[in-house]
Coordinates of C-alpha atoms and ligand atoms in Angstrom, one line a residue:
X1 CA 8.6 -44.1 -17.8
X2 CA 11.6 -45.7 -19.9
X3 CA 14.0 -43.0 -20.5
X4 CA 14.9 -44.6 -23.8
X5 CA 11.2 -43.4 -24.5
X6 CA 12.9 -39.5 -23.9
X7 CA 16.0 -40.5 -25.6
X8 CA 14.3 -41.9 -29.2
X9 CA 12.0 -38.5 -28.9
X10 CA 15.4 -36.1 -28.7
X11 CA 16.7 -38.4 -31.6
X12 CA 13.5 -37.9 -33.7
X13 CA 13.6 -33.7 -32.9
X14 CA 17.3 -33.5 -34.4
X15 CA 16.1 -34.4 -37.5
X16 CA 14.3 -31.5 -37.6
X17 CA 14.4 -27.7 -37.3
X18 CA 10.9 -26.8 -38.2
X19 CA 8.9 -25.5 -35.4
X20 CA 5.8 -27.2 -36.0
X21 CA 7.3 -30.5 -36.2
X22 CA 9.4 -29.9 -33.0
X23 CA 6.0 -29.0 -31.3
X24 CA 4.2 -32.2 -32.3
X25 CA 7.2 -34.6 -31.3
X26 CA 7.1 -32.8 -28.0
X27 CA 3.4 -32.9 -27.7
X28 CA 3.7 -36.8 -28.4
X29 CA 6.3 -37.3 -25.8
X30 CA 4.6 -34.9 -23.0
X31 CA 1.3 -37.5 -23.8
X32 CA 3.2 -40.9 -23.0
X33 CA 4.8 -38.9 -19.8
X34 CA 3.0 -39.5 -16.0
X35 CA 2.2 -36.8 -14.2
X36 CA 4.8 -37.4 -11.2
X37 CA 7.6 -37.2 -14.3
X38 CA 6.0 -34.5 -16.6
X39 CA 8.4 -31.5 -14.7
X40 CA 11.1 -33.6 -15.0
X41 CA 10.8 -34.2 -18.4
X42 CA 10.2 -30.8 -19.8
X43 CA 13.3 -29.4 -17.3
X44 CA 15.4 -32.2 -19.4
X45 CA 13.9 -31.5 -22.7
X46 CA 15.9 -27.7 -21.9
X47 CA 19.0 -29.3 -20.7
X48 CA 18.4 -28.9 -17.1
X49 CA 17.4 -30.1 -13.7
X50 CA 15.4 -27.4 -12.4
X51 CA 13.7 -23.9 -13.0
X52 CA 17.2 -21.7 -14.0
X53 CA 16.5 -19.3 -10.7
X54 CA 17.6 -22.4 -8.5
X55 CA 20.8 -21.8 -10.2
X56 CA 21.7 -25.5 -9.8
X57 CA 23.0 -26.5 -13.1
X58 CA 24.0 -30.3 -14.1
X59 CA 27.5 -29.3 -15.3
X60 CA 29.8 -32.0 -16.1
X61 CA 32.9 -31.2 -17.7
X62 CA 33.7 -33.0 -21.3
X63 CA 37.2 -34.8 -19.1
X64 CA 35.0 -36.1 -16.4
X65 CA 32.5 -37.3 -19.1
X66 CA 35.5 -38.9 -20.9
X67 CA 36.7 -40.5 -18.3
X68 CA 33.0 -42.1 -17.3
X69 CA 32.4 -43.1 -20.9
X70 CA 35.8 -44.7 -20.5
X71 CA 35.2 -47.0 -17.3
X72 CA 31.6 -47.7 -18.8
X73 CA 32.6 -48.8 -22.5
X74 CA 36.1 -50.5 -21.5
X75 CA 37.5 -48.1 -24.4
X76 CA 40.9 -46.2 -23.5
X77 CA 40.4 -42.9 -22.7
X78 CA 42.3 -41.3 -25.5
X79 CA 40.6 -43.2 -28.3
X80 CA 37.4 -41.5 -26.7
X81 CA 39.3 -38.2 -26.8
X82 CA 40.1 -38.6 -30.5
X83 CA 36.3 -39.5 -31.3
X84 CA 35.3 -36.2 -29.4
X85 CA 38.0 -34.2 -30.8
X86 CA 36.7 -35.2 -34.8
X87 CA 33.0 -34.5 -34.1
X88 CA 33.1 -32.2 -31.0
X89 CA 30.1 -33.8 -29.7
X90 CA 31.1 -35.8 -26.4
X91 CA 27.5 -37.4 -27.0
X92 CA 28.1 -39.2 -30.0
X93 CA 31.6 -40.1 -28.7
X94 CA 29.8 -41.9 -25.9
X95 CA 27.1 -43.3 -28.2
X96 CA 30.0 -45.1 -30.2
X97 CA 31.9 -46.1 -27.4
X98 CA 29.3 -48.0 -26.0
X99 CA 28.1 -49.5 -29.8
X100 CA 31.5 -50.7 -29.9
X101 CA 32.1 -51.8 -26.3
X102 CA 33.4 -55.5 -26.1
X103 CA 32.5 -56.9 -22.7
X104 CA 29.4 -57.2 -21.7
X105 CA 28.0 -56.0 -18.1
X106 CA 26.4 -58.8 -16.3
X107 CA 23.3 -57.3 -14.9
X108 CA 22.1 -54.5 -16.9
X109 CA 18.8 -52.8 -16.2
X110 CA 16.7 -50.6 -18.6
X111 CA 17.4 -47.0 -17.8
X112 CA 14.2 -45.1 -15.9
X113 CA 13.2 -41.3 -16.4
X114 CA 13.6 -41.4 -12.8
X115 CA 16.8 -43.1 -12.1
X116 CA 18.2 -40.7 -14.8
X117 CA 17.2 -38.1 -13.1
X118 CA 18.0 -39.0 -9.8
X119 CA 21.7 -39.5 -10.6
X120 CA 21.7 -36.1 -12.5
X121 CA 20.5 -34.5 -9.3
X122 CA 23.1 -36.5 -6.9
X123 CA 25.9 -35.3 -9.0
X124 CA 24.9 -31.8 -9.5
X125 CA 24.1 -31.3 -5.8
X126 CA 27.6 -33.1 -4.8
X127 CA 30.9 -30.8 -4.2
X128 CA 34.2 -30.9 -2.2
X129 CA 36.5 -33.7 -2.0
X130 CA 35.7 -36.5 -3.1
X131 CA 33.2 -35.3 -5.7
X132 CA 35.0 -36.1 -8.9
X133 CA 35.2 -39.4 -8.2
X134 CA 32.0 -39.8 -7.0
X135 CA 30.4 -38.1 -10.6
X136 CA 32.6 -40.1 -12.9
X137 CA 31.2 -43.3 -11.0
X138 CA 27.7 -42.4 -10.8
X139 CA 27.8 -41.5 -14.9
X140 CA 29.8 -44.8 -15.3
X141 CA 26.8 -47.0 -13.5
X142 CA 24.3 -44.8 -15.7
X143 CA 26.1 -45.5 -18.6
X144 CA 26.5 -49.2 -17.6
X145 CA 22.9 -49.9 -18.3
X146 CA 22.3 -47.6 -21.3
X147 CA 22.0 -48.5 -24.7
X148 CA 24.1 -46.3 -27.3
X149 CA 21.4 -44.0 -27.9
X150 CA 20.6 -43.3 -24.5
X151 CA 24.0 -42.7 -23.7
X152 CA 24.0 -40.1 -26.6
X153 CA 21.7 -38.1 -24.9
X154 CA 22.6 -38.3 -21.0
X155 CA 26.0 -37.2 -22.4
X156 CA 24.4 -34.4 -24.2
X157 CA 22.2 -33.3 -21.1
X158 CA 24.8 -33.6 -18.7
X159 CA 27.7 -31.6 -20.6
X160 CA 25.3 -28.9 -21.5
X161 CA 24.9 -29.7 -25.0
X162 CA 21.4 -31.1 -25.6
X163 CA 20.4 -27.9 -27.8
X164 CA 16.9 -29.5 -29.4
X165 CA 16.3 -25.6 -30.2
X166 CA 12.9 -25.6 -28.0
X167 CA 12.3 -22.3 -26.2
X168 CA 10.1 -21.6 -23.2
X169 CA 7.3 -20.7 -26.2
X170 CA 7.5 -24.1 -27.8
X171 CA 7.3 -25.9 -24.3
X172 CA 3.9 -24.0 -23.6
X173 CA 2.4 -24.4 -27.3
X174 CA 2.9 -28.4 -26.8
X175 CA 1.6 -28.3 -23.2
X176 CA -1.7 -26.2 -24.2
X177 CA -2.2 -28.8 -27.2
X178 CA -0.9 -32.2 -24.9
X179 CA -3.1 -31.2 -21.8
X180 CA -5.2 -27.7 -22.2
X181 CA -7.3 -28.3 -25.2
X182 CA -5.4 -26.4 -27.7
X183 CA -4.0 -22.8 -28.6
X184 CA -7.3 -21.2 -27.5
X185 CA -6.1 -21.7 -23.3
X186 CA -2.2 -21.3 -24.2
X187 CA -2.3 -17.8 -22.2
X188 CA -3.7 -19.3 -19.4
X189 CA -0.6 -21.3 -19.6
X190 CA 1.6 -18.3 -20.0
X191 CA 0.1 -16.3 -17.3
X192 CA 0.9 -18.9 -14.7
X193 CA 4.6 -19.3 -16.2
X194 CA 4.8 -15.7 -16.0
X195 CA 4.3 -15.8 -12.2
X196 CA 6.3 -18.4 -11.4
X197 CA 8.7 -18.4 -13.8
X198 CA 8.9 -22.6 -14.0
X199 CA 7.8 -24.4 -16.6
X200 CA 7.9 -27.6 -15.2
X201 CA 5.2 -26.7 -12.2
X202 CA 3.3 -25.3 -15.0
X203 CA 3.4 -28.6 -17.0
X204 CA 2.7 -30.5 -13.8
X205 CA -0.2 -28.2 -12.4
X206 CA -1.9 -28.6 -16.1
X207 CA -1.4 -32.0 -16.4
X208 CA -2.7 -33.4 -13.0
X209 CA -5.4 -30.5 -12.2
X210 CA -6.3 -29.3 -15.4
X211 CA -7.2 -25.6 -16.4
X212 CA -8.4 -24.9 -12.8
X213 CA -5.2 -25.6 -10.9
X214 CA -3.6 -23.3 -13.6
X215 CA -6.0 -20.7 -12.9
X216 CA -5.3 -21.1 -9.6
X217 CA -1.6 -20.4 -9.7
X218 CA -0.7 -18.5 -7.1
X219 CA 2.4 -16.2 -7.2
X220 CA 4.9 -17.6 -4.1
X221 CA 7.7 -15.7 -2.6
X222 CA 11.0 -17.3 -3.3
X223 CA 9.9 -17.9 -6.6
X224 CA 10.4 -14.7 -9.2
X225 CA 7.6 -13.3 -11.5
X226 CA 8.9 -12.4 -15.2
X227 CA 9.4 -8.9 -14.9
X228 CA 7.0 -5.9 -16.7
X229 CA 8.9 -4.4 -19.1
X230 CA 8.8 -0.8 -21.1
X231 CA 7.9 -0.3 -24.3
X232 CA 9.8 3.1 -26.4
X233 CA 8.4 6.0 -27.3
X234 CA 10.3 9.2 -28.4
X235 CA 8.0 12.4 -27.2
X236 CA 5.9 13.0 -24.4
X237 CA 3.1 14.5 -26.3
X238 CA 3.4 10.5 -27.8
X239 CA 3.1 9.0 -24.3
X240 CA 0.3 11.1 -23.3
X241 CA -1.6 10.5 -26.7
X242 CA -1.2 6.5 -25.7
X243 CA -1.8 7.1 -21.8
X244 CA -4.6 8.8 -21.8
X245 CA -5.2 12.2 -19.7
X246 CA -2.4 11.9 -17.1
X247 CA 0.1 9.2 -16.1
X248 CA 3.1 9.0 -13.7
X249 CA 6.4 9.8 -15.0
X250 CA 9.2 7.8 -12.8
X251 CA 13.1 8.5 -12.9
X252 CA 14.6 5.7 -15.2
X253 CA 17.7 4.7 -12.7
X254 CA 20.7 3.2 -14.7
X255 CA 21.2 0.3 -12.5
X256 CA 21.0 -3.3 -11.8
X257 CA 17.2 -4.2 -12.0
X258 CA 16.4 -6.5 -8.5
X259 CA 13.4 -8.6 -7.5
X260 CA 13.5 -8.8 -4.2
X261 CA 11.7 -11.3 -2.2
X262 CA 11.3 -11.5 1.6
X263 CA 9.9 -14.1 4.0
X264 CA 10.3 -13.1 7.3
X265 CA 14.2 -12.6 7.5
X266 CA 15.3 -14.1 4.5
X267 CA 16.1 -11.7 1.6
X268 CA 16.5 -13.2 -2.0
X269 CA 17.2 -11.5 -4.9
X270 CA 16.4 -12.1 -8.4
X271 CA 18.4 -10.1 -11.4
X272 CA 16.8 -9.4 -14.4
X273 CA 17.1 -12.9 -16.0
X274 CA 15.9 -13.9 -12.6
X275 CA 18.8 -15.8 -11.6
X276 CA 19.7 -15.9 -7.7
X277 CA 22.0 -12.9 -7.2
X278 CA 21.8 -12.8 -3.4
X279 CA 25.4 -12.9 -3.0
X280 CA 26.6 -9.9 -5.2
X281 CA 24.5 -8.1 -2.0
X282 CA 24.7 -8.7 1.6
X283 CA 24.3 -4.8 1.9
X284 CA 20.9 -5.0 0.3
X285 CA 20.2 -7.7 2.1
X286 CA 20.3 -6.2 5.5
X287 CA 18.4 -3.1 4.4
X288 CA 15.6 -4.8 3.7
X289 CA 15.3 -6.3 6.6
X290 CA 15.5 -3.3 8.7
X291 CA 13.7 -1.1 6.3
X292 CA 10.6 -3.3 4.9
X293 CA 7.5 -3.3 6.8
X294 CA 6.2 -6.0 5.7
X295 CA 6.8 -9.9 7.1
X296 CA 6.5 -11.5 3.3
X297 CA 6.8 -9.3 0.2
X298 CA 7.7 -9.3 -3.2
X299 CA 9.0 -5.9 -4.7
X300 CA 11.1 -4.2 -7.4
X301 CA 14.0 -2.1 -7.6
X302 CA 16.7 -0.7 -9.4
X303 CA 20.2 -0.9 -7.6
X304 CA 22.4 2.0 -8.3
X305 CA 25.8 3.0 -7.5
X306 CA 26.1 6.2 -5.1
X307 CA 28.3 8.4 -4.3
X308 CA 27.9 8.2 0.0
X309 CA 29.5 11.7 0.3
X310 CA 27.2 13.5 -2.1
X311 CA 24.0 10.6 -2.6
X312 CA 24.7 11.3 -6.3
X313 CA 24.1 8.0 -8.4
X314 CA 26.9 7.0 -10.3
X315 CA 27.3 5.6 -13.8
X316 CA 26.1 1.7 -14.4
X317 CA 30.2 0.6 -14.9
X318 CA 30.5 1.4 -11.0
X319 CA 28.0 -1.1 -10.1
X320 CA 29.8 -3.6 -12.4
X321 CA 32.7 -4.0 -9.5
X322 CA 30.0 -5.9 -7.6
X323 CA 29.3 -8.6 -10.1
X324 CA 31.9 -10.7 -8.1
X325 CA 32.4 -14.1 -6.7
X326 CA 35.2 -13.2 -4.1
X327 CA 35.9 -10.2 -2.7
X328 CA 32.9 -8.8 -1.7
X329 CA 32.7 -7.5 1.9
X330 CA 35.2 -5.1 0.4
X331 CA 33.5 -4.5 -3.0
X332 CA 30.4 -3.5 -0.4
X333 CA 32.6 -1.0 1.2
X334 CA 34.3 0.5 -2.0
X335 CA 31.0 0.7 -4.2
X336 CA 28.1 1.4 -1.8
X337 CA 24.8 0.9 -3.8
X338 CA 21.2 2.6 -2.9
X339 CA 18.0 0.9 -3.6
X340 CA 15.5 2.4 -5.3
X341 CA 11.9 0.7 -5.3
X342 CA 9.8 1.4 -8.4
X343 CA 7.3 -1.7 -7.3
X344 CA 5.4 -3.7 -5.2
X345 CA 3.9 -7.2 -6.2
X346 CA 3.0 -9.1 -3.6
X347 CA 2.4 -8.2 0.7
X348 CA 1.5 -10.5 3.2
X349 CA -0.5 -13.1 1.3
X350 CA -1.9 -10.8 -0.8
X351 CA -0.9 -11.1 -4.7
X352 CA -0.9 -7.5 -5.9
X353 CA -0.1 -8.0 -9.4
X354 CA -3.9 -7.1 -10.7
X355 CA -4.2 -3.8 -8.9
X356 CA -3.6 -0.7 -10.9
X357 CA -0.2 1.1 -11.1
X358 CA -2.0 3.6 -8.5
X359 CA -2.6 1.7 -5.8
X360 CA 0.8 -0.5 -5.9
X361 CA 2.4 2.5 -5.9
X362 CA 0.6 3.4 -2.1
X363 CA 1.5 0.8 -0.9
X364 CA 4.9 0.7 -1.3
X365 CA 4.6 4.3 -0.2
X366 CA 3.8 2.5 3.4
X367 CA 5.7 -0.3 3.4
X368 CA 9.2 1.5 2.6
X369 CA 10.6 3.2 5.3
X370 CA 13.0 5.4 3.2
X371 CA 16.8 5.7 4.4
X372 CA 19.7 7.4 3.2
X373 CA 20.5 4.2 1.0
X374 CA 16.8 3.2 0.8
X375 CA 14.5 5.2 -1.6
X376 CA 11.4 5.0 -3.7
X377 CA 12.0 5.8 -7.5
X378 CA 11.3 9.5 -7.5
X379 CA 7.9 10.4 -9.7
X380 CA 5.2 12.9 -10.5
X381 CA 1.7 12.3 -12.3
X382 CA 0.8 14.8 -14.8
X383 CA -1.1 15.4 -17.9
X384 CA 1.0 17.9 -19.5
X385 CA 4.1 17.3 -22.4
X386 CA 6.1 20.0 -20.8
X387 CA 6.2 19.1 -17.6
X388 CA 7.2 15.5 -18.4
X389 CA 10.1 17.4 -20.3
X390 CA 10.8 19.6 -17.3
X391 CA 11.2 16.5 -15.2
X392 CA 13.4 14.7 -18.1
X393 CA 15.8 17.2 -17.8
X394 CA 15.7 16.7 -13.4
X395 CA 16.2 13.5 -14.1
X396 CA 18.9 13.8 -16.7
X397 CA 21.0 16.3 -14.3
X398 CA 21.0 13.6 -11.4
X399 CA 22.2 10.9 -13.7
X400 CA 19.5 8.6 -14.8
X401 CA 18.8 7.4 -18.2
X402 CA 15.6 9.3 -18.7
X403 CA 12.3 8.5 -17.7
X404 CA 9.8 5.8 -17.6
X405 CA 6.3 6.4 -18.0
X406 CA 3.5 4.4 -16.0
X407 CA 0.0 4.2 -17.3
X408 CA -2.1 4.8 -14.0
X409 CA -4.4 2.4 -13.8
X410 CA -2.7 -0.8 -15.1
X411 CA -1.8 -3.7 -13.5
X412 CA 1.6 -5.3 -13.1
X413 CA 1.6 -7.6 -16.1
X414 CA 4.3 -10.0 -15.4
X415 CA 7.0 -10.8 -18.3
X416 CA 4.9 -8.3 -21.3
X417 CA 6.6 -5.6 -23.1
X418 CA 3.6 -3.0 -23.7
X419 CA 2.9 0.4 -23.3
X420 CA 1.5 0.5 -20.3
X421 CA 5.1 1.1 -19.6
X422 CA 7.2 3.5 -21.5
X423 CA 10.7 4.7 -21.6
X424 CA 12.1 7.6 -22.8
X425 CA 15.2 8.1 -23.2
X426 CA 18.0 11.0 -23.8
X427 CA 19.3 9.5 -26.9
X428 CA 16.4 8.4 -29.0
X429 CA 15.6 12.6 -29.1
X430 CA 19.2 13.3 -30.8
X431 CA 19.7 11.0 -32.9
X432 CA 18.7 8.7 -36.0
X433 CA 18.5 5.8 -34.1
X434 CA 19.0 4.4 -30.3
X435 CA 21.0 1.5 -29.4
X436 CA 19.7 -2.3 -29.7
X437 CA 20.1 -5.3 -28.1
X438 CA 21.0 -8.1 -30.3
X439 CA 21.9 -11.8 -30.5
X440 CA 25.2 -13.0 -32.2
X441 CA 24.2 -16.2 -34.2
X442 CA 27.1 -16.6 -36.5
X443 CA 30.8 -15.8 -37.1
X444 CA 33.0 -15.0 -39.9
X445 CA 36.5 -15.6 -39.9
X446 CA 38.8 -12.3 -40.1
X447 CA 41.4 -11.2 -42.7
X448 CA 44.5 -9.1 -42.2
X449 CA 45.1 -7.6 -38.5
X450 CA 42.5 -9.9 -37.5
X451 CA 43.4 -13.2 -39.2
X452 CA 42.9 -16.3 -37.0
X453 CA 40.1 -14.4 -35.5
X454 CA 36.4 -13.6 -36.0
X455 CA 36.2 -10.5 -38.2
X456 CA 32.4 -9.8 -38.2
X457 CA 29.7 -11.4 -36.4
X458 CA 26.3 -12.2 -37.5
X459 CA 23.4 -10.7 -35.3
X460 CA 19.5 -11.4 -35.1
X461 CA 16.8 -9.4 -33.3
X462 CA 13.8 -11.9 -31.8
X463 CA 10.6 -12.2 -33.5
X464 CA 8.4 -13.0 -30.5
X465 CA 5.6 -14.6 -32.6
X466 CA 7.7 -17.1 -34.2
X467 CA 10.0 -17.5 -31.6
X468 CA 12.6 -17.0 -33.7
X469 CA 16.0 -15.2 -34.3
X470 CA 16.3 -13.2 -37.7
X471 CA 19.4 -11.4 -38.6
X472 CA 19.4 -7.7 -38.9
X473 CA 23.4 -7.3 -39.8
X474 CA 26.9 -7.8 -39.4
X475 CA 28.8 -6.1 -36.9
X476 CA 32.6 -5.6 -37.3
X477 CA 33.6 -2.3 -35.7
X478 CA 33.6 -0.8 -32.0
X479 CA 35.6 -4.1 -31.0
X480 CA 39.0 -3.3 -28.6
X481 CA 42.0 -5.8 -29.0
X482 CA 40.9 -7.0 -25.5
X483 CA 37.6 -8.0 -27.0
X484 CA 38.4 -9.5 -29.8
X485 CA 40.8 -12.0 -27.8
X486 CA 37.6 -12.6 -25.1
X487 CA 35.0 -12.7 -27.8
X488 CA 35.6 -16.4 -29.1
X489 CA 36.2 -17.6 -25.6
X490 CA 32.9 -16.1 -24.6
X491 CA 31.1 -17.7 -27.8
X492 CA 33.0 -21.4 -27.7
X493 CA 30.6 -23.3 -25.4
X494 CA 27.6 -22.2 -28.1
X495 CA 29.4 -23.3 -31.1
X496 CA 27.1 -25.2 -33.3
X497 CA 27.9 -27.7 -36.7
X498 CA 25.1 -26.2 -38.5
X499 CA 22.9 -23.0 -38.2
X500 CA 20.6 -23.4 -35.2
X501 CA 16.8 -24.5 -35.3
X502 CA 15.5 -21.4 -33.9
X503 CA 17.7 -18.7 -36.2
X504 CA 16.5 -18.0 -39.6
X505 CA 19.4 -16.8 -41.9
X506 CA 20.1 -16.3 -45.7
X507 CA 23.5 -15.6 -44.9
X508 CA 26.1 -18.7 -44.7
X509 CA 28.3 -17.6 -41.7
X510 CA 31.4 -19.6 -41.4
X511 CA 30.5 -20.7 -37.9
X512 CA 27.2 -20.7 -36.1
X513 CA 26.3 -20.3 -32.5
X514 CA 23.3 -21.3 -30.5
X515 CA 21.3 -18.0 -29.9
X516 CA 23.0 -16.9 -26.0
X517 CA 24.9 -13.9 -26.0
X518 CA 23.4 -10.6 -26.5
X519 CA 25.1 -7.2 -27.1
X520 CA 24.3 -3.8 -27.1
X521 CA 24.8 -2.5 -31.0
X522 CA 24.4 1.3 -32.1
X523 CA 23.5 1.8 -35.5
X524 CA 22.8 4.7 -37.6
X525 CA 20.6 4.0 -40.2
X526 CA 17.7 1.2 -41.1
X527 CA 17.6 0.0 -44.8
X528 CA 15.2 -2.4 -46.4
X529 CA 17.9 -5.7 -47.4
X530 CA 17.3 -8.3 -49.6
X531 CA 19.6 -10.7 -47.7
X532 CA 18.9 -10.0 -44.2
X533 CA 15.7 -11.7 -42.5
X534 CA 14.9 -9.5 -39.8
X535 CA 10.8 -8.3 -40.7
X536 CA 11.3 -9.8 -43.7
X537 CA 7.9 -8.5 -46.3
X538 CA 6.5 -6.1 -43.5
X539 CA 7.8 -3.4 -45.1
X540 CA 8.4 -4.5 -48.5
X541 CA 7.8 -8.4 -50.3
X542 CA 11.1 -10.2 -50.7
X543 CA 13.1 -7.6 -48.2
X544 CA 13.7 -7.7 -45.0
X545 CA 14.7 -4.6 -42.6
X546 CA 18.8 -4.2 -41.7
X547 CA 21.0 -2.0 -39.8
X548 CA 23.5 0.2 -41.5
X549 CA 26.7 1.4 -39.7
X550 CA 26.5 -0.6 -36.8
X551 CA 28.9 -0.6 -34.0
X552 CA 29.1 -2.4 -30.7
X553 CA 29.0 -0.2 -27.9
X554 CA 31.2 -2.5 -25.4
X555 CA 28.2 -3.5 -23.5
X556 CA 27.9 -7.5 -23.4
X557 CA 24.0 -7.6 -22.2
X558 CA 24.5 -10.4 -20.0
X559 CA 21.8 -9.2 -17.7
X560 CA 19.5 -10.2 -20.9
X561 CA 17.9 -13.8 -22.4
X562 CA 17.9 -14.0 -25.7
X563 CA 14.4 -13.6 -25.5
X564 CA 14.6 -10.5 -24.1
X565 CA 16.9 -9.0 -27.6
X566 CA 15.4 -6.2 -29.4
X567 CA 12.2 -7.7 -31.6
X568 CA 12.0 -7.1 -35.0
X569 CA 8.6 -5.7 -34.5
X570 CA 10.7 -3.1 -32.4
X571 CA 13.1 -2.4 -35.5
X572 CA 9.8 -2.2 -37.9
X573 CA 8.8 0.5 -35.6
X574 CA 12.0 2.3 -35.4
X575 CA 12.2 2.4 -39.4
X576 CA 8.8 4.2 -39.3
X577 CA 10.2 6.7 -36.5
X578 CA 13.4 7.4 -39.2
X579 CA 11.5 7.5 -42.1
X580 CA 9.2 10.3 -40.7
X581 CA 12.4 12.0 -38.8
X582 CA 13.5 12.2 -42.6
X583 CA 10.1 13.3 -44.5
X584 CA 8.9 15.5 -41.7
X585 CA 11.4 18.0 -42.8
X586 CA 11.0 17.6 -45.9
X587 CA 7.8 18.2 -46.2
X588 CA 8.5 21.4 -44.1
X589 CA 10.9 22.8 -46.4
X590 CA 8.3 21.9 -49.7
X591 CA 5.6 23.3 -47.9
X592 CA 8.0 26.7 -46.9
X593 CA 9.1 26.6 -50.6
X594 CA 5.5 26.5 -51.8
X595 CA 4.2 29.5 -50.2
X596 CA 7.4 31.7 -51.0
Ligands
ATP601 P1 17.3 -0.9 -20.9 O1 18.2 -1.3 -22.3 O2 16.7 0.3 -21.5 O3 17.7 -0.8 -19.7 P2 15.5 -2.8 -20.9 O4 15.3 -3.9 -22.0 O5 16.5 -3.9 -19.7 O6 16.4 -1.8 -21.2 P3 13.4 -2.3 -20.4 O7 11.7 -2.7 -19.6 O8 13.0 -1.6 -21.9 O9 13.9 -2.9 -19.9 O10 13.3 -0.6 -19.2 C1 12.8 -0.9 -18.0 C2 14.0 -1.5 -17.4 O11 14.8 0.1 -16.7 C3 14.3 -2.2 -16.1 O12 14.4 -3.4 -16.7 C4 14.8 -1.6 -15.3 O13 15.8 -2.2 -15.0 C5 15.4 -0.1 -15.2 N1 14.4 0.8 -14.8 C6 14.9 2.0 -13.8 N2 13.9 2.9 -13.6 C7 13.1 2.0 -13.4 C8 11.5 2.5 -13.3 N3 11.4 3.5 -12.3 N4 10.4 1.7 -13.5 C9 10.7 0.3 -14.1 N5 12.2 0.2 -14.4 C10 13.0 0.9 -14.2

């Protein structure tokens, strides 16, 4: 397959922001791709070489890219630099330089997808002395054989600025359409994706083996499973109403979620976002090897910082000291953690995800040998709301955030946020509103004290059905001076020239960002809004929902992907709950007034 086919498809995709058109173009591209390349084309389309969990990134710096373009085109570096600064797009700079190329190379070969992929792969894996030179030469020789259009996309892919606006869900739609007989079989593909977190592997399976191969998709130790997530409710009575007679309630510990994969003595740890974070926790690895009584297994646990003298849990902030690249062994001593197991998904060849919670918990109790720093999350089973409330008090006294209620008969629903798990947090009860996690999609220039920086940020919630980000508020308060400095730097790599294809905004921001950075915001009220697009039409025709008086809590949720942000549906639910809270006391007041 020629790389030209891919580059032309990307060029077309760049001309539209409509999801249906993007999907159609993707279907055409996938249909032209042979089975041995489909995984690579899927990764490319998302600007990657491998699934995220491998941690292998192309990661070519702009400077290196510019030198490679100069070498291949015979244009002085300064000239390319200028072109780059004008548009901020290294891809366009490459396209322009190659279009103006004066000297023609004697032997040029047309580029295949395989050659481009192999070159990227080598570049991504080369480190150490002389690697810089090797990378420049590798790219230059690729560019030597590239047409200007190909050069544009090679460079955008290499520098991580491809940004076609294609999310996992769109790829799944296109795969279903191209190889699985249409939309109705999409859930099967989604299931395979949730079990493997590898869209390339799913694409390969469905193209080569059809739906049977997808149905037979197996969990593999070492390949992370997309995590099951919790819905939220406000009271123990509501929880029991949803879950039936009885449910389990577990402590909701305030730490970092770990998906632990053990194969013999090799332990790999994945974060909530499924990044490999094994190196942060050498102590957890060792404890797992010593205390887990299965040879191969996948389990989930919350790592929480503890006080070793008292055994008490410490706040989440303490654990953040463990997120570092260097000085890990000191951090392990200074900030000890306890591993708190709450689920098990696979044991010695047996996939447990379809087993009910009740059984998984029993198995967990058999295979985890508890120790000072290895625990099973405390839980009770009850059908009484007052018991849940009491347990909530215990949990909070012991430094937990609240409880997670779990349906006793529920399987492990990878990648789903449903009512089989429900979180009950302390703050839902007292305040009008909880905190929400929103995605930064735009910025507005500041004035006065904030001149030269951003004054406010435009935030969006995730609309899962449409796979879009819709605006719900602008936030300008809660930022410390340090954060005001830090945010523009954090956002700079995600700056784009136009509103992103997956962002729906009626507001015109001064600067647009790719939806990447998730922050936690507290707000005291939700109102109907004519200018925000979140949950548009869901309460009243023509109106969206907006958060009023939002405040940044200081917590950047880098453990969350943009698709893990609070959804527009959750905001609708919060709006309804808020109405109830306002109306119930009013109603009570009216009844009282009437009777007296
Ligand atoms: P939050 O912002 O409340 O942590 P979240 O969106 O990260 O929520 P949820 O699915 O809403 O994730 O809540 C479950 C999270 O709570 C898990 O990701 C996990 O890190 C944590 N947790 C703590 N204790 C438990 C438990 N006993 N069972 C499941 N999850 C738990």
